[in-house]
Amino acid sequence: MNIMKKMKSTLALCLAVFFACTSSEARHGNGAEPQDTDKGRIVVSPDNRFLMYENGEPFYWFGDTAWMLVDKVSTEDARFYLSKRAEQGFTVVQVAALGDGFATFKSNYHGETGFTDPEYTVPNDRYFDHVEKIIDMAAEYGLVVAFLPNWGDKICSLYGSNTLIFDTEEKAENYGRYIGCRLKDKKNVIYVLGGDRPAVGEDNGKPFDIRDIVRAQARGIAVGICGREDYGWCTMTYHPNGWSTSAKWFHDDPWLDFNMEQNGHYFDNDIWDKIYRDYSLSPAKPVLDGEPTYESLNLKDMDNTVSSGFSVRRFMYHDLFSGAFGHTYGEGSMWRFYDPEIEGIADGFQQDKEETRCWKENMDLEGARQVIYAKNLIMSRPYFTRIPDNSLVTELYSGHQRITATRDTDNTYVMVYTEQGKPICLDTTPIGGGSVVKAWWFDPRTGEAEFIGEVLKGKQSEFRPETEGLGNDWVLVVDAYDSGYPAPGSATAKENL
């Protein structure tokens, strides 16, 4: 590109940013307002362990990977999807603009690409009008959008992709400014950079390092939102490649508000160690598994057994009890909105048994329901004081029999997840005052709690679940006698209201 051409492209993008800001401000008066706007946007809690609304209320991240919602779904189907997930109790949808392989050579469902010029420097306002429509629609249903400005193929050519367009810091920052300007008034947006890519690595033997590209985009978003490099006006993270974490490259960066891991899509994975590792880093930052094992996906380390609700639960409870502030669900056809009636919709990904079914038929799988049971369980006890603590459990076991525990800092409750129903030997003496505690079994398959009874405290109190073996996971909940908490999962604790 000659100098004059580059200057014209840069000027064009700057004008696009200006008009995006102006037109965005004009549009907000007619758009759907987020529910409970008085809560404010999503920010990090004072202890750097959780997310919350600006007004101090807990924000429970229980998300769904809807990566291709912008590019592969009609507006009507997007509304159906968002309303359904909101009705089910999800709080977050993870959505990418410029999806994997889309918005450059390939247009979205409505025939729009992301840019109007061959250098990909002038955003197509019609494409991003649709992006805003999706975000506003999510707000109507009380959903937060964990928004990827682009999938990782736009910043990294790894995995053979030929859609690299943000190959300089200038391009990345200018695009970030455009995005920040357009979305600056959206309180239901959390920015997620990256998109299933390592920030440092090798591609066919050639090393690459895109850290400065990512930082430039983060800087651009901040400047687009508030006019300067001030990350206090937005909440950001980075979505890494599989079996990795944002902490590997960006933990100390000022724009990274919380760490995101990707620990899917295998069954044999000691996720408790990975979550706790990031939880233990200094300075403290919240941590989340943003892409665990999906439901109805072939598990390559389990002879291609199709993952089930148990696969989802296994990751979810170990994550939550090891220090994660929330959890993300995913499903094999949902993330790309597979529809067998639309030619080419599988885009070469058809590999799993459930993928003969349209995504709409998979919205009620058991894992999607059981994610909400975990949300209800967490909400039924104080939120901001929850910490990981395995020290009260005598035998944690290992591998697929693992036991993981969490409690609150005031010792008013402890929750223990036993993956295969192994008996739990628990020191109950620190829990509350007096000589007695209240104990419950919580069934993660049904969301129901059964009262065990009032139990005398002991250094090695033993609790045996009703069933044992693969798929027979249970959660033991032990409360201080005078805690006044509701049955686990049945109602929100008053401390969280």
Short mmCIF file of C-alpha atoms in Angstrom, two decimals, residues 2-408:
data_model
loop_
_atom_site.label_atom_id
_atom_site.label_comp_id
_atom_site.label_asym_id
_atom_site.label_seq_id
_atom_site.Cartn_x
_atom_site.Cartn_y
_atom_site.Cartn_z
CA ASN A 2 1.52 3.38 -0.98
CA ILE A 3 1.64 6.27 1.51
CA MET A 4 -1.22 8.23 -0.08
CA LYS A 5 -3.47 5.17 -0.11
CA LYS A 6 -2.63 4.44 3.53
CA MET A 7 -3.41 8.05 4.51
CA LYS A 8 -6.77 7.84 2.76
CA SER A 9 -7.60 4.56 4.51
CA THR A 10 -6.65 5.95 7.90
CA LEU A 11 -8.67 9.12 7.29
CA ALA A 12 -11.64 7.04 6.21
CA LEU A 13 -11.56 5.00 9.40
CA CYS A 14 -11.21 8.13 11.53
CA LEU A 15 -14.28 9.60 9.84
CA ALA A 16 -16.10 6.31 10.39
CA VAL A 17 -15.23 6.48 14.10
CA PHE A 18 -16.49 10.07 14.29
CA PHE A 19 -19.78 9.32 12.61
CA ALA A 20 -20.19 6.11 14.61
CA CYS A 21 -19.98 8.14 17.82
CA THR A 22 -22.41 10.75 16.53
CA SER A 23 -24.95 8.33 15.08
CA SER A 24 -24.68 6.03 18.10
CA GLU A 25 -25.58 8.87 20.45
CA ALA A 26 -28.56 9.76 18.27
CA ARG A 27 -29.81 6.17 18.22
CA HIS A 28 -29.80 5.54 21.96
CA GLY A 29 -33.02 7.47 22.49
CA ASN A 30 -34.93 4.90 20.40
CA GLY A 31 -33.16 1.70 21.48
CA ALA A 32 -34.37 -0.74 24.12
CA GLU A 33 -33.13 0.26 27.55
CA PRO A 34 -31.39 -2.43 29.64
CA GLN A 35 -33.41 -3.80 32.55
CA ASP A 36 -32.61 -2.34 35.96
CA THR A 37 -30.34 0.32 34.51
CA ASP A 38 -29.92 1.82 37.97
CA LYS A 39 -27.60 -1.09 38.76
CA GLY A 40 -25.00 0.33 36.38
CA ARG A 41 -22.53 -1.62 34.32
CA ILE A 42 -20.51 -4.67 35.35
CA VAL A 43 -17.33 -3.96 37.35
CA VAL A 44 -14.84 -5.87 39.50
CA SER A 45 -15.60 -6.22 43.22
CA PRO A 46 -13.37 -4.35 45.72
CA ASP A 47 -11.54 -7.54 46.72
CA ASN A 48 -10.80 -8.38 43.05
CA ARG A 49 -12.46 -11.80 43.31
CA PHE A 50 -15.89 -11.30 41.74
CA LEU A 51 -17.87 -9.18 39.32
CA MET A 52 -20.72 -6.98 40.46
CA TYR A 53 -22.99 -4.19 39.30
CA GLU A 54 -21.84 -0.64 39.92
CA ASN A 55 -24.45 -0.31 42.67
CA GLY A 56 -22.77 -3.14 44.60
CA GLU A 57 -25.16 -5.99 43.82
CA PRO A 58 -23.58 -9.35 42.93
CA PHE A 59 -23.39 -10.22 39.25
CA TYR A 60 -23.64 -13.97 38.67
CA TRP A 61 -21.92 -14.96 35.43
CA PHE A 62 -23.62 -18.03 34.05
CA GLY A 63 -23.02 -17.79 30.34
CA ASP A 64 -23.59 -19.52 27.03
CA THR A 65 -21.22 -19.56 24.07
CA ALA A 66 -23.19 -18.01 21.21
CA TRP A 67 -20.12 -17.12 19.19
CA MET A 68 -21.84 -16.97 15.79
CA LEU A 69 -25.05 -15.18 16.82
CA VAL A 70 -24.16 -12.01 14.88
CA ASP A 71 -23.13 -13.68 11.64
CA LYS A 72 -25.24 -16.81 11.17
CA VAL A 73 -28.67 -16.07 12.61
CA SER A 74 -31.63 -13.97 11.49
CA THR A 75 -32.90 -11.19 13.72
CA GLU A 76 -36.02 -13.21 14.51
CA ASP A 77 -34.03 -16.30 15.49
CA ALA A 78 -31.67 -14.16 17.56
CA ARG A 79 -34.64 -12.92 19.55
CA PHE A 80 -35.88 -16.49 20.02
CA TYR A 81 -32.44 -17.58 21.26
CA LEU A 82 -31.96 -14.64 23.66
CA SER A 83 -35.46 -14.84 25.12
CA LYS A 84 -35.07 -18.59 25.67
CA ARG A 85 -31.72 -18.30 27.43
CA ALA A 86 -33.03 -15.47 29.62
CA GLU A 87 -36.09 -17.53 30.51
CA GLN A 88 -33.83 -20.44 31.46
CA GLY A 89 -31.85 -18.24 33.84
CA PHE A 90 -28.64 -17.52 31.94
CA THR A 91 -27.09 -14.12 32.60
CA VAL A 92 -24.41 -13.86 29.89
CA VAL A 93 -24.14 -14.66 26.18
CA GLN A 94 -20.66 -14.77 24.64
CA VAL A 95 -20.90 -13.29 21.14
CA ALA A 96 -18.33 -12.39 18.47
CA ALA A 97 -18.53 -9.81 15.73
CA LEU A 98 -16.44 -10.68 12.66
CA GLY A 99 -16.91 -14.35 13.54
CA ASP A 100 -14.60 -17.20 12.64
CA GLY A 101 -14.25 -17.02 8.84
CA PHE A 102 -17.00 -14.39 8.58
CA ALA A 103 -17.33 -10.68 7.80
CA THR A 104 -14.32 -10.53 5.48
CA PHE A 105 -14.79 -12.76 2.43
CA LYS A 106 -18.08 -14.14 3.76
CA SER A 107 -21.11 -12.01 4.61
CA ASN A 108 -23.42 -12.48 7.58
CA TYR A 109 -26.97 -13.87 7.42
CA HIS A 110 -28.26 -10.50 6.20
CA GLY A 111 -25.71 -10.21 3.40
CA GLU A 112 -23.41 -7.69 5.07
CA THR A 113 -19.65 -7.87 5.53
CA GLY A 114 -17.79 -5.99 8.23
CA PHE A 115 -15.96 -3.52 6.00
CA THR A 116 -16.57 -1.56 2.82
CA ASP A 117 -13.01 -1.42 1.51
CA PRO A 118 -10.55 -4.16 0.47
CA GLU A 119 -8.03 -3.10 3.12
CA TYR A 120 -10.57 -3.67 5.93
CA THR A 121 -10.11 -0.18 7.36
CA VAL A 122 -13.60 1.28 6.80
CA PRO A 123 -16.25 -0.47 8.92
CA ASN A 124 -19.61 -1.17 7.32
CA ASP A 125 -22.15 0.66 9.47
CA ARG A 126 -24.97 -1.63 8.34
CA TYR A 127 -23.07 -4.65 9.66
CA PHE A 128 -22.43 -2.98 13.01
CA ASP A 129 -26.01 -1.67 13.20
CA HIS A 130 -26.96 -5.35 13.40
CA VAL A 131 -24.33 -5.92 16.11
CA GLU A 132 -25.88 -3.12 18.17
CA LYS A 133 -29.34 -4.54 17.55
CA ILE A 134 -28.26 -7.87 19.04
CA ILE A 135 -26.72 -6.16 22.08
CA ASP A 136 -29.83 -4.04 22.66
CA MET A 137 -32.03 -7.07 22.23
CA ALA A 138 -29.99 -8.91 24.87
CA ALA A 139 -30.44 -5.94 27.20
CA GLU A 140 -34.23 -6.18 26.77
CA TYR A 141 -34.03 -9.63 28.34
CA GLY A 142 -31.60 -8.62 31.08
CA LEU A 143 -28.64 -10.40 29.47
CA VAL A 144 -25.05 -9.19 29.50
CA VAL A 145 -23.08 -9.63 26.26
CA ALA A 146 -19.49 -10.81 26.64
CA PHE A 147 -18.54 -9.22 23.34
CA LEU A 148 -15.61 -10.18 21.15
CA PRO A 149 -14.94 -7.34 18.68
CA ASN A 150 -13.53 -10.04 16.40
CA TRP A 151 -12.67 -13.72 16.41
CA GLY A 152 -8.99 -14.62 16.69
CA ASP A 153 -8.56 -15.35 12.97
CA LYS A 154 -8.63 -11.56 12.39
CA ILE A 155 -5.50 -10.98 14.49
CA CYS A 156 -3.62 -14.29 14.11
CA SER A 157 -3.20 -16.59 11.09
CA LEU A 158 -2.80 -19.71 13.25
CA TYR A 159 -4.76 -22.84 12.24
CA GLY A 160 -4.43 -22.01 8.55
CA SER A 161 -6.86 -19.09 8.52
CA ASN A 162 -6.55 -16.56 5.71
CA THR A 163 -8.65 -13.83 7.30
CA LEU A 164 -5.92 -11.88 9.13
CA ILE A 165 -6.86 -8.18 8.83
CA PHE A 166 -5.61 -6.45 11.99
CA ASP A 167 -1.91 -7.04 11.39
CA THR A 168 -0.64 -3.71 12.75
CA GLU A 169 -1.14 -1.89 16.02
CA GLU A 170 -2.59 1.07 14.13
CA LYS A 171 -5.31 -1.03 12.50
CA ALA A 172 -6.13 -2.78 15.76
CA GLU A 173 -6.34 0.46 17.73
CA ASN A 174 -8.44 2.26 15.10
CA TYR A 175 -10.90 -0.62 14.99
CA GLY A 176 -10.99 -0.65 18.79
CA ARG A 177 -11.84 3.07 18.78
CA TYR A 178 -14.68 2.46 16.36
CA ILE A 179 -16.08 -0.30 18.57
CA GLY A 180 -15.65 1.75 21.75
CA CYS A 181 -17.45 4.72 20.22
CA ARG A 182 -20.39 2.66 19.03
CA LEU A 183 -20.89 0.76 22.26
CA LYS A 184 -19.80 3.30 24.87
CA ASP A 185 -23.28 3.72 26.34
CA LYS A 186 -24.10 0.00 26.47
CA LYS A 187 -24.13 -1.01 30.12
CA ASN A 188 -24.62 -4.69 29.29
CA VAL A 189 -21.28 -5.15 27.47
CA ILE A 190 -18.10 -6.80 28.73
CA TYR A 191 -15.26 -6.72 26.18
CA VAL A 192 -13.48 -9.97 25.40
CA LEU A 193 -10.37 -9.69 23.22
CA GLY A 194 -8.53 -12.53 21.51
CA GLY A 195 -10.85 -15.26 20.27
CA ASP A 196 -9.42 -18.76 20.74
CA ARG A 197 -5.83 -17.78 19.97
CA PRO A 198 -2.56 -17.79 21.94
CA ALA A 199 -0.93 -14.37 22.12
CA VAL A 200 2.52 -15.91 21.62
CA GLY A 201 3.40 -19.08 19.72
CA GLU A 202 4.48 -20.65 16.45
CA ASP A 203 2.66 -21.05 13.15
CA ASN A 204 4.25 -23.65 10.86
CA GLY A 205 7.57 -23.16 12.60
CA LYS A 206 7.41 -19.37 12.41
CA PRO A 207 7.13 -17.57 15.78
CA PHE A 208 4.46 -14.93 16.31
CA ASP A 209 3.65 -12.47 19.07
CA ILE A 210 0.39 -10.52 18.93
CA ARG A 211 0.46 -9.10 22.44
CA ASP A 212 0.98 -5.54 21.25
CA ILE A 213 -1.82 -5.94 18.69
CA VAL A 214 -4.17 -6.97 21.51
CA ARG A 215 -2.99 -4.14 23.74
CA ALA A 216 -3.53 -1.66 20.92
CA GLN A 217 -7.11 -2.86 20.47
CA ALA A 218 -7.75 -2.58 24.22
CA ARG A 219 -6.32 0.93 24.17
CA GLY A 220 -8.51 1.84 21.21
CA ILE A 221 -11.67 0.61 22.93
CA ALA A 222 -10.89 2.67 26.04
CA VAL A 223 -10.18 5.80 23.98
CA GLY A 224 -13.33 5.24 21.95
CA ILE A 225 -15.40 5.02 25.13
CA CYS A 226 -14.04 7.93 27.14
CA GLY A 227 -11.59 9.81 24.91
CA ARG A 228 -8.45 8.70 26.69
CA GLU A 229 -6.60 5.56 27.74
CA ASP A 230 -8.59 5.04 30.91
CA TYR A 231 -9.66 1.44 31.48
CA GLY A 232 -11.90 2.36 34.39
CA TRP A 233 -14.79 2.93 31.98
CA CYS A 234 -14.97 -0.61 30.63
CA THR A 235 -14.51 -4.20 31.78
CA MET A 236 -12.23 -6.42 29.68
CA THR A 237 -10.65 -9.85 29.45
CA TYR A 238 -8.98 -12.11 26.87
CA HIS A 239 -10.32 -15.38 25.44
CA PRO A 240 -7.29 -17.69 24.95
CA ASN A 241 -6.74 -20.87 22.98
CA GLY A 242 -7.56 -24.27 24.44
CA TRP A 243 -5.94 -25.38 27.70
CA SER A 244 -4.60 -21.93 28.33
CA THR A 245 -5.34 -18.72 30.21
CA SER A 246 -5.20 -14.97 29.67
CA ALA A 247 -2.92 -14.81 32.70
CA LYS A 248 -0.13 -16.38 30.66
CA TRP A 249 0.40 -13.18 28.68
CA PHE A 250 -1.65 -10.34 30.19
CA HIS A 251 -2.16 -10.82 33.94
CA ASP A 252 -0.31 -7.63 34.86
CA ASP A 253 -1.79 -5.51 32.06
CA PRO A 254 -4.01 -2.67 33.37
CA TRP A 255 -6.78 -3.35 30.83
CA LEU A 256 -7.26 -6.99 31.91
CA ASP A 257 -9.91 -6.93 34.64
CA PHE A 258 -10.30 -10.69 35.07
CA ASN A 259 -8.67 -13.83 33.77
CA MET A 260 -10.44 -16.14 31.36
CA GLU A 261 -9.39 -19.73 30.78
CA GLN A 262 -10.35 -22.20 28.07
CA ASN A 263 -10.22 -25.71 29.50
CA GLY A 264 -12.33 -27.66 26.96
CA HIS A 265 -12.95 -29.93 25.13
CA TYR A 266 -11.66 -33.07 26.79
CA PHE A 267 -13.03 -34.96 29.77
CA ASP A 268 -9.77 -35.88 31.46
CA ASN A 269 -8.76 -32.47 32.77
CA ASP A 270 -7.69 -31.44 36.28
CA ILE A 271 -9.50 -28.12 36.01
CA TRP A 272 -9.42 -27.52 39.76
CA ASP A 273 -5.65 -26.99 39.62
CA LYS A 274 -5.88 -24.57 36.70
CA ILE A 275 -8.57 -22.38 38.19
CA TYR A 276 -6.89 -22.27 41.59
CA ARG A 277 -3.54 -21.41 39.97
CA ASP A 278 -5.01 -18.23 38.46
CA TYR A 279 -6.98 -17.53 41.64
CA SER A 280 -3.71 -17.55 43.59
CA LEU A 281 -1.85 -15.07 41.35
CA SER A 282 -0.81 -11.65 42.55
CA PRO A 283 -2.26 -9.12 42.10
CA ALA A 284 -5.57 -10.88 42.65
CA LYS A 285 -8.00 -10.89 39.74
CA PRO A 286 -11.27 -12.78 39.26
CA VAL A 287 -11.03 -15.96 37.19
CA LEU A 288 -13.52 -17.77 34.96
CA ASP A 289 -13.55 -20.80 32.66
CA GLY A 290 -14.91 -19.13 29.53
CA GLU A 291 -14.92 -22.26 27.37
CA PRO A 292 -15.10 -25.61 29.18
CA THR A 293 -16.20 -28.93 27.69
CA TYR A 294 -19.33 -28.43 25.59
CA GLU A 295 -22.38 -30.62 25.88
CA SER A 296 -23.08 -33.02 22.94
CA LEU A 297 -19.52 -32.81 21.67
CA ASN A 298 -17.30 -35.81 20.92
CA LEU A 299 -14.76 -36.33 23.72
CA LYS A 300 -11.56 -37.35 21.97
CA ASP A 301 -10.03 -38.75 25.15
CA MET A 302 -13.15 -40.86 25.86
CA ASP A 303 -13.32 -42.84 22.57
CA ASN A 304 -15.45 -40.09 21.04
CA THR A 305 -18.18 -40.56 23.61
CA VAL A 306 -20.62 -37.68 23.26
CA SER A 307 -20.40 -35.38 26.26
CA SER A 308 -23.43 -35.20 28.52
CA GLY A 309 -24.85 -33.13 31.32
CA PHE A 310 -22.41 -34.87 33.65
CA SER A 311 -19.48 -33.62 31.55
CA VAL A 312 -20.85 -30.09 31.97
CA ARG A 313 -21.44 -30.50 35.71
CA ARG A 314 -17.99 -31.94 36.33
CA PHE A 315 -16.24 -28.88 34.93
CA MET A 316 -18.72 -26.44 36.42
CA TYR A 317 -18.62 -27.49 40.07
CA HIS A 318 -14.87 -28.06 40.16
CA ASP A 319 -14.42 -24.61 38.60
CA LEU A 320 -16.78 -22.82 40.96
CA PHE A 321 -15.50 -24.53 44.09
CA SER A 322 -11.86 -23.89 43.11
CA GLY A 323 -12.28 -20.12 42.96
CA ALA A 324 -14.11 -19.24 39.72
CA PHE A 325 -16.62 -16.41 40.09
CA GLY A 326 -19.02 -17.94 37.55
CA HIS A 327 -19.19 -20.40 34.70
CA THR A 328 -19.86 -20.66 30.96
CA TYR A 329 -21.88 -23.39 29.27
CA GLY A 330 -21.44 -24.48 25.67
CA GLU A 331 -23.17 -26.89 23.31
CA GLY A 332 -21.90 -28.58 20.15
CA SER A 333 -24.40 -27.11 17.70
CA MET A 334 -25.32 -23.94 19.58
CA TRP A 335 -22.03 -22.08 19.42
CA ARG A 336 -22.18 -21.99 15.60
CA PHE A 337 -25.99 -22.19 15.28
CA TYR A 338 -25.93 -25.31 13.16
CA ASP A 339 -28.96 -25.75 10.93
CA PRO A 340 -29.00 -28.76 8.57
CA GLU A 341 -31.59 -27.07 6.35
CA ILE A 342 -29.30 -24.17 5.47
CA GLU A 343 -26.64 -25.07 2.92
CA GLY A 344 -23.09 -24.70 4.20
CA ILE A 345 -24.12 -23.74 7.72
CA ALA A 346 -21.87 -26.38 9.29
CA ASP A 347 -18.81 -24.78 7.67
CA GLY A 348 -16.78 -27.94 7.85
CA PHE A 349 -17.35 -28.52 11.57
CA GLN A 350 -19.88 -31.36 11.36
CA GLN A 351 -18.34 -34.06 13.50
CA ASP A 352 -20.64 -34.86 16.40
CA LYS A 353 -23.72 -37.05 16.74
CA GLU A 354 -25.99 -34.24 17.87
CA GLU A 355 -25.10 -32.11 14.85
CA THR A 356 -27.78 -33.73 12.73
CA ARG A 357 -30.19 -31.68 14.86
CA CYS A 358 -30.87 -27.97 14.48
CA TRP A 359 -29.55 -25.77 17.29
CA LYS A 360 -33.12 -24.91 18.30
CA GLU A 361 -33.73 -28.55 19.24
CA ASN A 362 -30.73 -28.52 21.60
CA MET A 363 -31.65 -25.55 23.76
CA ASP A 364 -33.22 -27.74 26.45
CA LEU A 365 -30.49 -30.34 26.91
CA GLU A 366 -29.90 -31.46 30.49
CA GLY A 367 -26.64 -29.55 30.86
CA ALA A 368 -28.30 -26.24 30.01
CA ARG A 369 -30.88 -26.82 32.74
CA GLN A 370 -28.31 -28.01 35.27
CA VAL A 371 -26.11 -24.94 34.84
CA ILE A 372 -28.98 -22.94 36.31
CA TYR A 373 -29.24 -25.33 39.27
CA ALA A 374 -25.64 -24.45 40.10
CA LYS A 375 -26.43 -20.76 39.76
CA ASN A 376 -29.35 -21.17 42.18
CA LEU A 377 -27.14 -23.05 44.62
CA ILE A 378 -24.45 -20.35 44.64
CA MET A 379 -27.08 -17.62 45.01
CA SER A 380 -28.64 -19.33 48.00
CA ARG A 381 -25.56 -18.58 50.13
CA PRO A 382 -23.58 -15.32 50.62
CA TYR A 383 -21.78 -14.49 47.36
CA PHE A 384 -18.92 -12.07 48.05
CA THR A 385 -17.42 -14.08 50.92
CA ARG A 386 -17.08 -17.41 49.07
CA ILE A 387 -13.53 -18.82 48.83
CA PRO A 388 -12.01 -22.14 47.74
CA ASP A 389 -10.87 -24.30 50.65
CA ASN A 390 -10.10 -28.01 50.52
CA SER A 391 -8.42 -28.03 53.92
CA LEU A 392 -11.55 -29.23 55.72
CA VAL A 393 -11.77 -32.41 53.61
CA THR A 394 -9.71 -35.39 54.78
CA GLU A 395 -9.55 -37.24 51.43
CA LEU A 396 -9.83 -35.34 48.13
CA TYR A 397 -9.13 -38.33 45.86
CA SER A 398 -7.90 -37.57 42.33
CA GLY A 399 -8.83 -37.74 38.68
CA HIS A 400 -12.45 -38.66 38.02
CA GLN A 401 -13.19 -39.27 41.71
CA ARG A 402 -12.12 -35.79 42.77
CA ILE A 403 -13.70 -33.93 45.68
CA THR A 404 -13.54 -30.12 45.79
CA ALA A 405 -14.75 -27.74 48.52
CA THR A 406 -15.68 -24.11 48.99
CA ARG A 407 -16.79 -22.11 52.03
CA ASP A 408 -17.33 -18.53 53.09
#
